[in-house]
Short mmCIF file of C-alpha atoms and ligand atoms in Angstrom, two decimals:
data_model
loop_
_atom_site.label_atom_id
_atom_site.label_comp_id
_atom_site.label_asym_id
_atom_site.label_seq_id
_atom_site.Cartn_x
_atom_site.Cartn_y
_atom_site.Cartn_z
CA MET A 148 -2.54 21.48 -0.82
CA PRO A 149 0.66 23.48 -0.59
CA ASP A 150 3.28 22.49 1.79
CA ASN A 151 3.25 25.63 3.62
CA THR A 152 -0.06 25.34 5.25
CA SER A 153 -0.12 24.24 8.72
CA LEU A 154 -0.74 20.83 9.85
CA ILE A 155 -4.12 21.28 11.34
CA ASP A 156 -5.42 22.86 7.79
CA ARG A 157 -3.97 19.95 6.38
CA VAL A 158 -5.39 17.24 8.64
CA ASN A 159 -9.00 19.38 8.58
CA HIS A 160 -8.55 19.46 4.76
CA ILE A 161 -8.19 15.63 4.85
CA TYR A 162 -11.13 15.12 7.13
CA LYS A 163 -13.43 16.90 4.99
CA ARG A 164 -12.26 14.97 1.76
CA ILE A 165 -13.02 11.56 3.91
CA SER A 166 -16.11 12.69 4.93
CA TYR A 167 -17.38 13.75 1.19
CA ALA A 168 -16.07 10.48 -0.31
CA ALA A 169 -17.78 8.69 2.47
CA MET A 170 -21.06 10.10 1.67
CA ARG A 171 -20.63 9.76 -2.04
CA ALA A 172 -20.66 6.03 -1.17
CA ASP A 173 -23.44 6.50 1.20
CA ARG A 174 -21.10 5.31 4.11
CA SER A 175 -20.64 7.29 7.47
CA PRO A 176 -17.67 9.06 7.77
CA ASP A 177 -17.00 7.43 10.90
CA GLU A 178 -16.41 4.05 9.34
CA VAL A 179 -13.23 5.59 8.24
CA LYS A 180 -9.98 5.97 10.41
CA LEU A 181 -7.13 7.97 9.52
CA ILE A 182 -3.90 6.37 10.12
CA ALA A 183 -1.04 9.02 10.08
CA VAL A 184 1.85 7.45 8.34
CA SER A 185 5.02 8.86 10.25
CA LYS A 186 7.55 7.04 8.75
CA HIS A 187 10.81 9.26 8.60
CA ILE A 188 9.10 12.11 10.04
CA PRO A 189 10.65 13.55 13.19
CA MET A 190 9.31 13.38 16.65
CA GLU A 191 8.13 16.96 16.76
CA ALA A 192 5.95 16.34 13.90
CA ILE A 193 4.38 13.47 15.39
CA VAL A 194 3.80 15.56 18.63
CA GLN A 195 1.88 18.02 16.60
CA ALA A 196 -0.29 15.41 14.93
CA ILE A 197 -1.02 14.14 18.55
CA ASP A 198 -1.73 17.71 19.61
CA VAL A 199 -4.44 18.12 16.73
CA GLY A 200 -6.05 14.74 17.68
CA LEU A 201 -4.49 11.92 15.57
CA ARG A 202 -4.26 8.84 17.44
CA HIS A 203 -3.38 6.17 14.93
CA PHE A 204 0.11 6.15 13.61
CA GLY A 205 1.78 4.18 10.90
CA GLU A 206 5.35 3.13 10.81
CA SER A 207 7.38 0.97 8.41
CA TYR A 208 10.45 0.44 10.12
CA ILE A 209 10.93 -1.45 13.36
CA GLN A 210 14.13 0.21 14.58
CA GLU A 211 12.96 3.71 13.68
CA ALA A 212 9.45 2.92 15.38
CA VAL A 213 11.10 1.57 18.71
CA LYS A 214 12.36 5.10 19.37
CA LYS A 215 9.12 7.00 18.52
CA ILE A 216 6.78 4.84 20.26
CA GLU A 217 8.76 5.07 23.36
CA ALA A 218 9.07 8.68 23.14
CA ALA A 219 5.47 9.22 22.47
CA SER A 220 4.48 6.99 25.52
CA ASP A 221 7.09 9.20 27.43
CA ASN A 222 5.81 12.32 26.51
CA GLN A 223 1.92 11.58 26.21
CA SER A 224 1.42 9.35 28.66
CA ALA A 225 -2.30 10.14 29.14
CA THR A 226 -2.93 9.74 25.39
CA ARG A 227 -3.78 6.28 24.27
CA LEU A 228 -2.16 5.81 20.85
CA SER A 229 -2.72 3.12 18.40
CA TRP A 230 0.51 2.27 16.31
CA HIS A 231 0.18 0.16 13.11
CA LEU A 232 2.88 -1.53 11.39
CA ILE A 233 2.56 -0.85 7.76
CA GLY A 234 5.99 -2.13 6.23
CA HIS A 235 7.30 -5.37 5.74
CA LEU A 236 8.15 -7.42 8.70
CA GLN A 237 11.04 -9.99 8.67
CA ARG A 238 10.89 -12.92 10.74
CA ASN A 239 13.79 -11.97 13.02
CA LYS A 240 11.81 -8.75 13.78
CA VAL A 241 8.73 -10.15 15.16
CA LYS A 242 9.54 -10.02 18.79
CA LEU A 243 10.03 -6.46 18.69
CA ALA A 244 7.09 -5.71 16.51
CA VAL A 245 4.53 -7.62 18.68
CA GLY A 246 6.11 -5.66 21.68
CA LEU A 247 5.24 -2.46 19.94
CA PHE A 248 2.42 -2.55 17.35
CA ASP A 249 -1.31 -2.67 18.06
CA VAL A 250 -1.96 -3.73 14.69
CA ILE A 251 0.31 -5.51 11.99
CA HIS A 252 -1.02 -5.00 8.23
CA CYS A 253 1.73 -7.01 6.84
CA LEU A 254 1.20 -10.49 7.66
CA ASP A 255 1.68 -12.47 4.22
CA SER A 256 2.54 -16.13 5.07
CA LEU A 257 1.65 -18.75 7.70
CA ALA A 258 5.21 -18.85 8.73
CA LEU A 259 5.08 -15.02 9.90
CA ALA A 260 1.71 -15.90 11.60
CA ARG A 261 3.25 -18.51 13.59
CA GLU A 262 6.04 -16.58 14.61
CA ILE A 263 3.69 -13.64 15.62
CA ASP A 264 1.62 -16.03 17.63
CA LEU A 265 4.68 -17.64 19.63
CA HIS A 266 5.67 -14.05 20.63
CA ALA A 267 2.33 -12.65 21.27
CA GLU A 268 1.69 -15.87 23.82
CA ARG A 269 4.90 -15.03 25.37
CA LEU A 270 3.90 -11.57 26.01
CA GLY A 271 0.41 -12.42 26.91
CA LYS A 272 -1.34 -10.53 24.16
CA VAL A 273 -3.40 -11.36 21.33
CA GLN A 274 -1.97 -9.49 18.27
CA GLY A 275 -4.27 -7.84 15.92
CA VAL A 276 -2.96 -8.57 12.27
CA LEU A 277 -4.47 -7.57 8.75
CA ILE A 278 -3.48 -9.94 5.80
CA GLN A 279 -1.64 -8.05 3.18
CA VAL A 280 -2.86 -9.21 -0.34
CA LYS A 281 -0.73 -8.81 -3.80
CA LEU A 282 -3.24 -7.83 -6.15
CA ALA A 283 -0.91 -6.83 -8.93
CA ASP A 284 1.76 -8.96 -10.43
CA GLU A 285 4.60 -6.65 -8.97
CA HIS A 286 7.57 -8.39 -7.91
CA THR A 287 8.78 -5.95 -5.55
CA LYS A 288 5.99 -5.95 -3.23
CA SER A 289 5.19 -8.08 -0.63
CA GLY A 290 1.65 -9.73 0.26
CA ILE A 291 0.24 -13.15 -0.05
CA ASP A 292 -1.03 -14.45 -3.48
CA LEU A 293 -4.59 -14.25 -4.09
CA ALA A 294 -4.89 -17.84 -4.36
CA LEU A 295 -3.38 -18.64 -1.11
CA LEU A 296 -5.66 -16.42 0.87
CA PRO A 297 -8.21 -18.60 2.11
CA ALA A 298 -5.67 -21.29 3.36
CA LEU A 299 -3.84 -18.48 5.24
CA VAL A 300 -7.28 -17.37 6.77
CA GLU A 301 -8.09 -20.71 7.69
CA ASP A 302 -4.64 -21.53 9.54
CA ILE A 303 -4.89 -18.28 11.13
CA ALA A 304 -8.23 -19.17 13.02
CA THR A 305 -6.21 -21.73 14.78
CA LEU A 306 -3.73 -19.52 16.29
CA LYS A 307 -4.81 -18.30 19.73
CA HIS A 308 -2.61 -15.25 19.98
CA VAL A 309 -3.55 -13.71 16.71
CA ARG A 310 -6.54 -12.15 15.48
CA LEU A 311 -7.25 -11.36 11.96
CA GLU A 312 -8.71 -7.92 11.73
CA GLY A 313 -8.80 -7.42 8.07
CA LEU A 314 -6.85 -7.06 4.58
CA MET A 315 -4.60 -4.55 3.30
CA THR A 316 -3.47 -3.99 0.26
CA ILE A 317 -0.87 -1.51 -1.61
CA PRO A 318 -1.97 -1.32 -5.54
CA PRO A 319 0.52 -0.18 -8.11
CA TYR A 320 1.06 3.50 -8.06
CA LEU A 321 -0.78 5.18 -11.00
CA ASP A 322 -0.86 8.78 -11.84
CA ASN A 323 -4.48 8.80 -12.18
CA PRO A 324 -6.28 7.56 -8.75
CA GLN A 325 -9.44 6.15 -10.93
CA GLU A 326 -7.26 3.60 -12.50
CA VAL A 327 -6.72 2.19 -9.00
CA ARG A 328 -10.08 1.62 -8.27
CA PRO A 329 -10.33 -1.85 -9.58
CA TYR A 330 -7.80 -3.06 -7.14
CA PHE A 331 -9.76 -1.46 -4.27
CA ARG A 332 -12.76 -3.20 -5.28
CA GLN A 333 -10.95 -6.38 -5.53
CA LEU A 334 -9.92 -6.24 -2.01
CA TYR A 335 -13.58 -5.41 -1.00
CA GLN A 336 -14.67 -8.45 -2.96
CA LEU A 337 -11.82 -10.44 -1.17
CA ARG A 338 -13.32 -9.38 2.20
CA GLU A 339 -16.84 -10.86 1.16
CA ALA A 340 -15.24 -14.04 0.51
CA VAL A 341 -13.71 -14.08 3.95
CA TYR A 342 -17.22 -13.08 5.38
CA GLY A 343 -18.11 -16.04 3.60
CA MET A 344 -15.74 -18.23 5.68
CA GLY A 345 -17.50 -17.19 9.11
CA TYR A 346 -15.54 -13.69 9.86
CA LYS A 347 -17.29 -10.21 10.43
CA ASP A 348 -16.46 -6.65 10.91
CA LEU A 349 -13.03 -6.87 9.07
CA GLU A 350 -11.07 -3.67 8.35
CA LEU A 351 -10.07 -2.84 4.69
CA SER A 352 -6.75 -0.94 5.06
CA MET A 353 -6.49 0.70 1.46
CA GLY A 354 -5.60 4.18 0.16
CA MET A 355 -2.86 6.50 0.42
CA SER A 356 -2.26 10.33 -0.02
CA SER A 357 -2.83 9.93 -3.75
CA ASP A 358 -5.85 7.68 -3.74
CA TYR A 359 -7.49 7.60 -0.32
CA GLU A 360 -10.62 9.29 -1.57
CA VAL A 361 -11.21 6.46 -4.26
CA ALA A 362 -10.39 3.82 -1.77
CA ILE A 363 -13.10 5.09 0.61
CA GLU A 364 -15.68 5.15 -2.16
CA GLU A 365 -14.82 1.85 -2.65
CA GLY A 366 -15.09 0.69 1.22
CA ALA A 367 -11.77 1.72 2.75
CA THR A 368 -11.97 1.59 6.67
CA LEU A 369 -8.31 2.33 7.42
CA VAL A 370 -6.68 4.90 5.27
CA ARG A 371 -2.82 5.38 5.63
CA ILE A 372 -1.85 9.02 4.78
CA GLY A 373 1.59 10.50 5.00
CA THR A 374 2.52 12.86 2.48
CA ALA A 375 -0.85 14.76 2.72
CA ILE A 376 -0.60 15.29 6.61
CA PHE A 377 3.23 15.88 6.93
CA GLY A 378 4.50 17.01 3.66
CA GLN A 379 7.43 15.33 1.56
CA ARG A 380 9.41 12.86 3.46
C1 PLP B 289 4.47 5.30 3.16
C2 PLP B 289 3.42 4.43 2.97
C3 PLP B 289 2.12 5.17 3.00
C4 PLP B 289 1.84 6.46 2.90
O1 PLP B 289 2.18 6.99 1.76
P1 PLP B 289 1.84 8.59 1.26
O2 PLP B 289 1.91 8.57 0.05
O3 PLP B 289 2.79 9.29 1.79
O4 PLP B 289 0.34 8.84 1.78
C5 PLP B 289 0.91 4.12 3.27
N1 PLP B 289 0.95 2.79 3.19
C6 PLP B 289 2.23 2.30 3.21
C7 PLP B 289 2.44 0.94 3.17
C8 PLP B 289 3.31 3.02 3.17
O5 PLP B 289 4.74 2.59 3.10
#
């Protein structure tokens, strides 16, 4: 869609495509939550997005998110929003992150899980997390190696203030979204393996502006969409 359409048109267009993708996979569109990725997007546009009904927002940078989350709760105190941390989390930012975010999508080590557990306990909360899995051999991307996933899942189960809510991945960017499909399918299969360890009802956070329909066909329950909602950052 061209950038001169209004935000509400773009969001409606995305909802329609989410529905069609879900139906192609014999899924209910209700199984898919739209996370509006608002990193580098000014507060006015976020307020517009709240006004058209979006409730889940994804941010990548803690410092930026602090201001926005505070501003949003001042402006929109009657509206319950969910904030998702989708960018890499450094150990020294965990305290802030636990205070701010409903779900942390980028858990990729036991050390980080323990740090989250510690701060969540101090704040009297149970922190929802998704394990970010590295499926492609891309050195720049964070995420845990496949082979280490079962051990991390077991270790997280021992932490009282961390709740595993699902898996997340950022596949390589490929021009043809169909080529990303195997990565999404692999994350789905990993979730089956985690179900085999006794978990149920786990989210699959996968799919961005360029490939969310393929991700939904492969089982995504959380799609993280920035550009298609807000335009180019
Ligand atoms: C920026 C970002 C997105 C959104 O990307 P778009 O292509 O703008 O939809 C999704 N997930 C993560 C982890 C991101 O960093």
